Amino acid sequence: MDHEHLNKLLVLLALDQLLNQTNFVIECIISCLTWTWNWNCSCGII
């Protein structure tokens, strides 16, 4: 595997991580709003 392929792979992995985190945060916010109506949920974004 050459460097170009490796770089593309790393970028894809990083984007995947970012999307997963974003989805997690969004789901968390939605569950906070629907279940407890406050922001003191265990999302790590307080």
XYZ file of C-alpha atoms in Angstrom:
46
model
C 0.000 0.000 0.000
C 1.368 3.378 -0.959
C 1.054 6.636 0.925
C -1.796 7.977 -1.181
C -4.008 5.003 -0.408
C -3.092 5.172 3.262
C -3.950 8.867 3.448
C -7.325 8.299 1.803
C -8.041 5.521 4.254
C -7.119 7.714 7.229
C -9.338 10.526 5.972
C -12.262 8.144 5.533
C -11.733 6.742 9.011
C -11.584 10.228 10.508
C -14.789 11.247 8.723
C -16.458 8.072 9.926
C -15.449 8.842 13.519
C -16.770 12.373 13.181
C -20.106 11.212 11.799
C -20.463 8.646 14.555
C -19.780 11.290 17.196
C -22.190 13.742 15.592
C -24.914 11.106 15.423
C -24.296 10.239 19.066
C -24.579 13.866 20.153
C -27.741 14.433 18.108
C -29.376 11.282 19.466
C -28.354 12.322 22.934
C -29.834 15.797 22.576
C -33.070 14.350 21.222
C -33.330 11.886 24.086
C -32.572 14.644 26.587
C -35.302 16.814 25.141
C -37.872 14.069 24.925
C -37.248 12.240 28.182
C -36.007 14.692 30.799
C -36.461 18.178 29.351
C -33.119 19.281 30.699
C -29.527 19.317 29.551
C -28.066 17.318 32.419
C -27.864 14.125 30.442
C -24.889 11.829 30.155
C -23.827 13.079 26.726
C -20.618 14.695 27.764
C -21.859 18.011 26.380
C -22.894 20.117 29.321
